[in-house]
Tab-separated table of C-alpha atoms in Angstrom:
chain	number	residue	atom	x	y	z
A	242	MET	CA	71.594	17.898	13.096
A	243	ILE	CA	67.163	18.063	12.878
A	244	LEU	CA	67.566	20.419	9.472
A	245	PHE	CA	70.001	17.849	7.898
A	246	ILE	CA	67.982	14.965	8.784
A	247	ASP	CA	64.977	16.196	7.457
A	248	LEU	CA	66.786	17.164	3.920
A	249	ILE	CA	67.924	13.850	3.926
A	250	SER	CA	65.121	11.616	5.316
A	251	VAL	CA	61.816	10.788	3.541
A	252	LYS	CA	59.319	13.512	3.731
A	253	GLU	CA	55.698	12.807	6.290
A	254	GLU	CA	53.369	13.148	3.344
A	255	GLY	CA	50.340	15.229	3.629
A	256	ALA	CA	46.584	14.847	2.419
A	257	GLU	CA	45.831	18.556	0.744
A	258	ARG	CA	42.546	19.239	-1.133
A	259	TYR	CA	42.312	22.221	-3.313
A	260	THR	CA	38.429	22.704	-3.871
A	261	LYS	CA	37.275	25.788	-6.300
A	262	MET	CA	33.760	27.121	-5.580
A	263	LYS	CA	31.298	28.762	-7.667
A	264	VAL	CA	28.735	31.431	-6.720
A	265	LEU	CA	25.873	30.859	-8.834
A	266	ASP	CA	23.921	34.622	-9.932
A	267	ALA	CA	21.719	32.988	-12.073
A	268	PHE	CA	18.388	33.481	-10.405
A	269	GLY	CA	19.688	37.154	-9.082
A	270	GLU	CA	16.720	39.558	-10.586
A	271	VAL	CA	13.984	36.750	-8.996
A	272	ARG	CA	12.303	38.121	-5.707
A	273	VAL	CA	12.531	36.330	-2.926
A	274	VAL	CA	8.543	35.941	-1.518
A	275	ASP	CA	9.354	35.705	2.488
A	276	VAL	CA	6.575	32.984	3.557
A	277	ASP	CA	5.287	33.889	7.318
A	278	GLY	CA	5.299	31.165	9.796
A	279	GLU	CA	9.011	30.799	9.198
A	280	GLU	CA	10.837	33.123	11.230
A	281	THR	CA	10.537	30.849	14.241
A	282	LEU	CA	12.271	27.857	12.160
A	283	PHE	CA	14.945	29.993	11.142
A	284	LYS	CA	15.388	31.328	14.603
A	285	GLN	CA	15.852	26.996	15.927
A	286	LEU	CA	18.389	26.763	13.028
A	287	THR	CA	20.411	29.572	13.828
A	288	HIS	CA	20.610	28.733	17.791
A	289	TYR	CA	21.518	25.168	16.577
A	290	ASP	CA	24.376	26.110	14.598
A	291	ARG	CA	25.314	28.475	17.371
A	292	ILE	CA	25.422	25.590	20.081
A	293	ARG	CA	26.439	22.638	18.077
A	294	GLY	CA	30.370	23.233	18.704
A	295	ILE	CA	29.031	23.362	22.650
A	296	ARG	CA	27.465	20.301	22.192
A	297	ALA	CA	29.796	18.355	20.245
A	298	PHE	CA	32.648	19.588	23.174
A	299	ILE	CA	30.031	18.230	25.513
A	300	ARG	CA	29.482	15.011	24.504
A	301	ALA	CA	33.633	14.594	24.130
A	302	PRO	CA	35.256	16.586	25.499
A	303	LEU	CA	38.662	15.569	24.675
A	304	ARG	CA	37.781	15.094	20.864
A	305	GLY	CA	38.945	18.589	20.303
A	306	PHE	CA	42.312	17.827	21.225
A	307	VAL	CA	42.902	14.393	19.961
A	308	VAL	CA	41.873	15.639	16.460
A	309	ASP	CA	44.116	18.830	16.891
A	310	ALA	CA	46.536	17.831	19.713
A	311	ARG	CA	48.034	21.981	19.125
A	312	ARG	CA	44.881	22.640	20.962
A	313	THR	CA	46.559	21.464	24.409
A	314	PHE	CA	49.235	24.163	24.055
A	315	LEU	CA	45.731	26.590	25.163
A	316	ILE	CA	45.796	24.379	28.433
A	317	THR	CA	49.202	23.544	29.480
A	318	VAL	CA	51.398	26.283	28.485
A	319	PRO	CA	49.543	28.729	30.438
A	320	ALA	CA	49.403	26.107	33.430
A	321	ALA	CA	52.828	25.540	33.070
A	322	LEU	CA	53.809	29.447	33.016
A	323	LEU	CA	51.136	29.495	36.287
A	324	TYR	CA	53.356	26.534	37.849
A	325	LEU	CA	56.976	28.645	37.626
A	326	LEU	CA	55.505	32.181	38.361
A	327	ALA	CA	54.358	30.035	41.648
A	328	ILE	CA	58.157	28.730	41.945
A	329	PHE	CA	59.271	32.189	41.673
A	330	LEU	CA	57.446	33.938	43.821
A	331	ASN	CA	58.469	31.388	46.638
A	332	LEU	CA	62.214	31.803	46.155
A	333	PRO	CA	63.581	34.125	49.047
A	334	PRO	CA	64.248	37.686	47.911
A	335	SER	CA	67.601	37.519	48.804
A	336	LEU	CA	68.692	34.320	47.142
A	337	PRO	CA	71.646	34.682	45.147
A	338	PHE	CA	71.299	34.410	41.476
A	339	GLU	CA	73.022	31.242	41.085
A	340	ALA	CA	71.222	29.639	43.731
A	341	ALA	CA	68.491	30.585	42.299
A	342	VAL	CA	68.892	29.024	38.990
A	343	SER	CA	69.327	25.815	40.722
A	344	ALA	CA	66.554	26.256	42.391
A	345	VAL	CA	64.244	26.319	39.573
A	346	ASP	CA	66.017	24.029	37.288
A	347	ASP	CA	64.045	20.766	37.885
A	348	HIS	CA	60.836	23.000	37.699
A	349	VAL	CA	61.637	24.448	34.438
A	350	VAL	CA	61.740	20.886	33.364
A	351	ILE	CA	58.476	19.551	34.697
A	352	ALA	CA	56.662	22.627	33.104
A	353	ALA	CA	58.102	21.271	29.705
A	354	LEU	CA	56.993	17.929	30.595
A	355	LEU	CA	53.600	18.751	31.436
A	356	VAL	CA	53.324	20.582	28.254
A	357	MET	CA	54.980	17.611	25.885
A	358	ILE	CA	53.570	14.482	28.085
A	359	CYS	CA	50.088	16.118	27.144
A	360	TYR	CA	50.663	17.043	23.355
A	361	ALA	CA	52.528	13.745	22.970
A	362	ALA	CA	49.764	11.469	24.353
A	363	PHE	CA	46.759	13.062	22.331
A	364	PHE	CA	49.630	13.054	18.920
A	365	GLU	CA	49.963	9.769	19.848
A	366	ALA	CA	45.954	8.691	20.563
A	367	TRP	CA	45.203	10.572	16.787
A	368	ARG	CA	48.142	8.436	15.370
A	369	HIS	CA	46.500	5.319	16.318
A	370	GLU	CA	43.150	6.194	15.128
A	371	ILE	CA	44.550	6.688	11.662
A	372	LYS	CA	46.599	3.956	11.261
A	373	GLY	CA	43.476	1.435	12.361
A	374	MET	CA	41.698	3.687	9.792
A	375	GLU	CA	44.034	3.356	6.726
A	376	GLY	CA	44.658	-0.256	8.079
A	377	ALA	CA	40.880	-1.049	7.116
A	378	VAL	CA	41.015	0.810	3.820
A	379	PRO	CA	42.429	-1.767	1.478
A	380	GLU	CA	39.270	-4.239	2.692
A	381	PHE	CA	36.757	-1.684	2.425
A	382	LEU	CA	38.161	-0.962	-1.008
A	383	ALA	CA	38.041	-4.698	-1.928
A	384	ARG	CA	34.845	-5.445	-0.762
A	385	MET	CA	33.568	-2.546	-2.448
A	386	ALA	CA	34.971	-3.201	-5.492
A	387	GLY	CA	33.137	-6.867	-5.573
A	388	ILE	CA	30.001	-5.286	-4.807
A	389	ASN	CA	30.251	-3.217	-7.624
A	390	GLN	CA	31.203	-5.858	-9.675
A	391	VAL	CA	27.744	-7.749	-9.685
A	392	GLY	CA	26.267	-4.876	-10.642
A	393	LEU	CA	25.550	-2.673	-7.641
A	394	THR	CA	26.540	1.333	-7.471
A	395	LEU	CA	28.821	2.767	-5.182
A	396	ALA	CA	25.844	4.009	-3.033
A	397	GLN	CA	24.177	0.473	-2.332
A	398	ALA	CA	27.481	-1.281	-1.916
A	399	ILE	CA	28.557	1.600	0.851
A	400	GLU	CA	24.773	0.921	2.181
A	401	ILE	CA	25.722	-2.904	2.418
A	402	LEU	CA	28.663	-2.406	4.312
A	403	VAL	CA	27.480	-0.422	7.039
A	404	ARG	CA	26.171	-3.489	8.479
A	405	THR	CA	30.251	-4.993	8.207
A	406	ASN	CA	32.668	-4.682	10.681
A	407	LEU	CA	35.819	-2.689	9.521
A	408	GLY	CA	37.288	-1.731	13.021
A	409	VAL	CA	37.458	2.033	13.483
A	410	LEU	CA	36.473	2.850	9.817
A	411	SER	CA	32.987	1.440	10.372
A	412	TYR	CA	31.923	4.535	12.482
A	413	GLU	CA	33.037	7.006	9.515
A	414	ILE	CA	31.202	4.219	6.546
A	415	LYS	CA	28.115	5.026	8.378
A	416	ARG	CA	29.006	8.836	8.584
A	417	ILE	CA	29.310	8.457	4.490
A	418	SER	CA	25.990	6.252	4.249
A	419	LYS	CA	24.262	9.366	5.936
A	420	ASP	CA	25.582	12.005	3.604
A	421	ILE	CA	24.060	9.907	1.047
A	422	ALA	CA	20.988	9.328	2.541
A	423	TRP	CA	20.395	12.919	3.003
A	424	GLY	CA	21.034	13.932	-0.435
A	425	ALA	CA	24.424	14.191	-1.375
A	426	ASN	CA	26.209	12.003	-4.132
A	427	VAL	CA	28.689	9.485	-3.764
A	428	GLN	CA	31.046	12.254	-4.846
A	429	ASP	CA	30.078	14.279	-2.416
A	430	ALA	CA	30.258	12.233	0.694
A	431	LEU	CA	33.568	10.524	0.063
A	432	VAL	CA	35.280	14.120	-0.482
A	433	ARG	CA	33.705	15.059	2.951
A	434	PHE	CA	35.337	11.698	4.407
A	435	GLU	CA	38.749	12.849	3.216
A	436	HIS	CA	38.584	16.041	4.928
A	437	ARG	CA	37.584	14.481	8.270
A	438	VAL	CA	40.499	11.924	7.915
A	439	ARG	CA	42.979	14.114	6.055
A	440	THR	CA	45.784	10.909	5.669
A	441	PRO	CA	47.474	10.659	1.987
A	442	VAL	CA	46.165	7.011	1.492
A	443	VAL	CA	42.544	8.138	1.928
A	444	SER	CA	42.987	11.049	-0.201
A	445	ARG	CA	44.867	8.996	-3.002
A	446	SER	CA	41.600	7.004	-2.947
A	447	VAL	CA	39.249	8.856	-3.071
A	448	THR	CA	40.564	11.272	-5.831
A	449	LEU	CA	40.984	8.071	-7.973
A	450	ILE	CA	37.384	6.571	-7.116
A	451	THR	CA	35.834	10.804	-7.624
A	452	THR	CA	37.699	10.849	-10.638
A	453	ALA	CA	36.411	7.323	-11.957
A	454	THR	CA	32.550	7.143	-11.053
A	455	ARG	CA	32.884	10.493	-13.442
A	456	MET	CA	33.413	8.581	-16.440
A	457	SER	CA	31.293	5.310	-15.537
A	458	GLY	CA	29.470	3.392	-12.810
A	459	ASN	CA	31.217	-0.239	-13.072
A	460	ILE	CA	34.724	0.722	-11.283
A	461	SER	CA	35.619	-2.169	-9.754
A	462	GLU	CA	38.374	-2.981	-11.406
A	463	ILE	CA	39.708	0.786	-10.292
A	464	LEU	CA	38.722	-0.046	-6.978
A	465	THR	CA	40.526	-3.166	-6.848
A	466	ILE	CA	43.667	-1.143	-7.963
A	467	ALA	CA	43.008	1.479	-5.260
A	468	SER	CA	42.810	-1.284	-3.108
A	469	LYS	CA	46.093	-2.577	-3.781
A	470	ASP	CA	47.428	0.592	-3.534
A	471	ALA	CA	46.606	0.985	-0.577
A	472	GLN	CA	47.736	-1.826	1.053
A	473	MET	CA	51.143	-1.451	-0.804
A	474	SER	CA	51.201	1.510	0.910
A	475	GLN	CA	50.831	-0.006	4.232
A	476	VAL	CA	53.362	-2.280	3.848
A	477	LEU	CA	55.954	-0.621	2.426
A	478	ARG	CA	54.962	2.031	5.478
A	479	GLN	CA	55.974	-1.382	7.997
A	480	GLU	CA	58.929	-2.040	6.319
A	481	ARG	CA	60.492	1.432	6.703
A	482	ASN	CA	59.031	1.242	10.168
A	483	ALA	CA	61.226	-1.944	10.916
A	484	ALA	CA	64.547	-0.399	9.420
A	485	MET	CA	64.485	2.403	10.945
A	486	LEU	CA	63.510	0.704	14.043
A	487	LEU	CA	67.696	0.178	14.306
A	488	TYR	CA	68.400	3.795	14.414
A	489	LEU	CA	65.745	5.067	17.026
A	490	ALA	CA	67.639	2.016	19.329
A	491	VAL	CA	70.919	3.640	18.289
A	492	ILE	CA	70.051	7.071	19.523
A	493	TYR	CA	68.728	5.396	22.832
A	494	ILE	CA	71.760	4.119	23.165
A	495	ALA	CA	73.739	6.808	22.650
A	496	PHE	CA	72.000	8.929	24.725
A	497	PHE	CA	72.138	6.333	27.688
A	498	VAL	CA	76.147	6.435	27.314
A	499	PHE	CA	75.833	10.171	27.638
A	500	ILE	CA	73.647	9.716	30.321
A	501	PHE	CA	75.980	7.564	32.124
A	502	VAL	CA	79.203	9.289	31.101
A	503	VAL	CA	78.115	12.787	32.633
A	504	VAL	CA	76.897	11.201	35.516
A	505	VAL	CA	79.921	9.584	36.744
A	506	ILE	CA	81.852	13.243	35.844
A	507	SER	CA	79.471	14.668	38.314
A	508	ALA	CA	79.398	12.292	41.079
A	509	GLN	CA	82.723	10.923	40.629
A	510	PHE	CA	85.179	13.184	38.997
A	511	LEU	CA	83.902	16.771	40.302
A	512	PRO	CA	83.920	15.664	43.630
A	513	LEU	CA	87.560	13.974	43.699
A	514	LEU	CA	88.456	17.272	42.306
A	515	GLU	CA	87.113	19.601	44.938
A	516	ASP	CA	89.251	17.207	47.180
A	517	VAL	CA	92.244	18.076	45.241
A	518	ALA	CA	91.274	21.977	45.277
A	519	THR	CA	91.112	21.766	48.771
A	520	GLN	CA	94.112	20.257	49.532
A	521	ALA	CA	96.288	22.633	47.231
A	522	GLY	CA	94.415	25.633	48.893
A	523	GLN	CA	95.796	24.617	51.916
A	524	ILE	CA	99.598	24.860	50.158
A	525	GLY	CA	99.116	26.785	47.225
A	526	GLY	CA	99.078	24.913	43.440
A	527	THR	CA	97.504	24.823	39.981
A	528	PHE	CA	94.261	24.029	41.710
A	529	GLY	CA	93.890	26.318	44.773
A	530	ASP	CA	91.831	28.435	42.391
A	531	ILE	CA	88.823	25.708	41.698
A	532	GLY	CA	86.166	26.466	44.538
A	533	ASN	CA	83.037	25.020	45.444
A	534	GLY	CA	81.384	27.583	43.379
A	535	SER	CA	82.835	27.112	40.391
A	536	LEU	CA	82.077	22.974	40.894
A	537	LEU	CA	78.703	23.249	40.930
A	538	SER	CA	78.560	25.799	37.839
A	539	ILE	CA	80.269	23.168	35.873
A	540	LYS	CA	77.757	20.305	37.787
A	541	ARG	CA	75.055	22.385	36.532
A	542	LEU	CA	76.596	23.103	33.137
A	543	LEU	CA	76.544	19.515	32.587
A	544	TYR	CA	72.886	18.831	33.672
A	545	HIS	CA	71.812	21.822	31.248
A	546	ILE	CA	73.762	19.957	28.216
A	547	CYS	CA	72.124	16.964	29.546
A	548	LEU	CA	68.848	18.371	28.971
A	549	ILE	CA	69.902	19.724	25.724
A	550	GLN	CA	70.639	16.465	24.610
A	551	ALA	CA	67.627	14.899	25.379
A	552	PHE	CA	65.362	17.041	23.982
A	553	PHE	CA	66.821	17.413	20.482
A	554	SER	CA	68.143	13.607	20.558
A	555	GLY	CA	64.212	12.913	21.327
A	556	LEU	CA	63.317	14.865	18.044
A	557	VAL	CA	65.595	13.511	16.074
A	558	ALA	CA	64.556	9.568	17.130
A	559	GLY	CA	61.161	10.751	16.085
A	560	LYS	CA	61.779	12.181	12.878
A	561	MET	CA	64.242	9.439	11.965
A	562	GLY	CA	62.549	6.510	13.374
A	563	GLU	CA	58.923	7.585	12.538
A	564	GLY	CA	59.012	10.191	9.784
A	565	SER	CA	58.072	13.092	12.285
A	566	VAL	CA	59.787	15.494	14.479
A	567	ARG	CA	55.763	15.819	15.703
A	568	ALA	CA	56.218	11.829	17.067
A	569	GLY	CA	59.849	12.734	18.542
A	570	VAL	CA	57.868	14.204	21.412
A	571	LYS	CA	57.297	11.600	23.174
A	572	HIS	CA	60.775	10.539	22.985
A	573	ALA	CA	61.794	13.803	23.895
A	574	ALA	CA	59.652	13.828	27.164
A	575	ILE	CA	60.795	10.259	28.136
A	576	MET	CA	64.363	11.319	27.690
A	577	LEU	CA	63.936	14.281	29.742
A	578	PHE	CA	62.180	12.447	32.720
A	579	ILE	CA	65.290	10.030	32.367
A	580	GLY	CA	67.687	12.976	32.912
A	581	LEU	CA	65.768	14.554	35.380
A	582	ALA	CA	65.758	11.553	37.606
A	583	ALA	CA	69.112	10.612	36.926
A	584	PHE	CA	70.890	13.666	38.403
A	585	ASN	CA	68.161	14.217	41.032
A	586	LEU	CA	68.785	10.420	42.392
A	587	LEU	CA	72.454	9.468	41.574
A	588	VAL	CA	74.236	12.727	41.559
């Protein structure tokens, strides 16, 4: 089902840039003269490169998880496995298989929720940050176009925009300005900005600007076009999300109806069937072979079906509503929690 929806739905845009490196060996025969007294400086530089990642982690320990939410699996998956291992070790050795499965069902769901909630939280934090940047890109390009139109270069325009407030994008503009101040040209600074953000809107804008600056320094019209393109992409995305919100609501309603039916069957129909089987067993009949164990197996089967429905309905909701299966992890976690609560409180 998810594969079919992926085939017919709009694909999530990705930002890719192919770079070509050329090793210069024009002065390979020139002898390198070692200058005395620089060994300490090289050691300090090597030491800084070695501890730079550690310092960045200490300064912002959660930043790495926000940039790549998959890193949470390095912590949450072992924690979930240790939790399940502790549950298994605490089970009585003489416990039958059926009873053991019933005892660990809820704990498996809790472990899965631990993994999914952590991933969804950091993934949504990254998406929120990216949406804030993409929302400020049209204004950033429009201001650059206005400054460039009066005769200033792009480097001067970026230096002026450092003092403006563009929300989440202001920090990245400061980093672009620092790159230029340290000797990088505008094209390289913008490409580094694209690599850091990795969004389709920024990728298209940077590609257009870097290509245009190779031809001329006055690119105010191109910046205006890029600003309008970024704004139009944002409007189209908002309209698409509003249109797909109806399908998201339908998926949730269908899941709640499924939960209601399963809970009614488990709480009302199965106990009635058990009473009928008890009476039939006393006098002999069609329902006489239905025992308590069979009814518990049916109830557990309905519980498992509910959990499977919750997981895949959440992924489908993310794909249809937000264009990404990864965005559906939070919906899957919500539905799994609802299914877990419904069976433990109502059945």
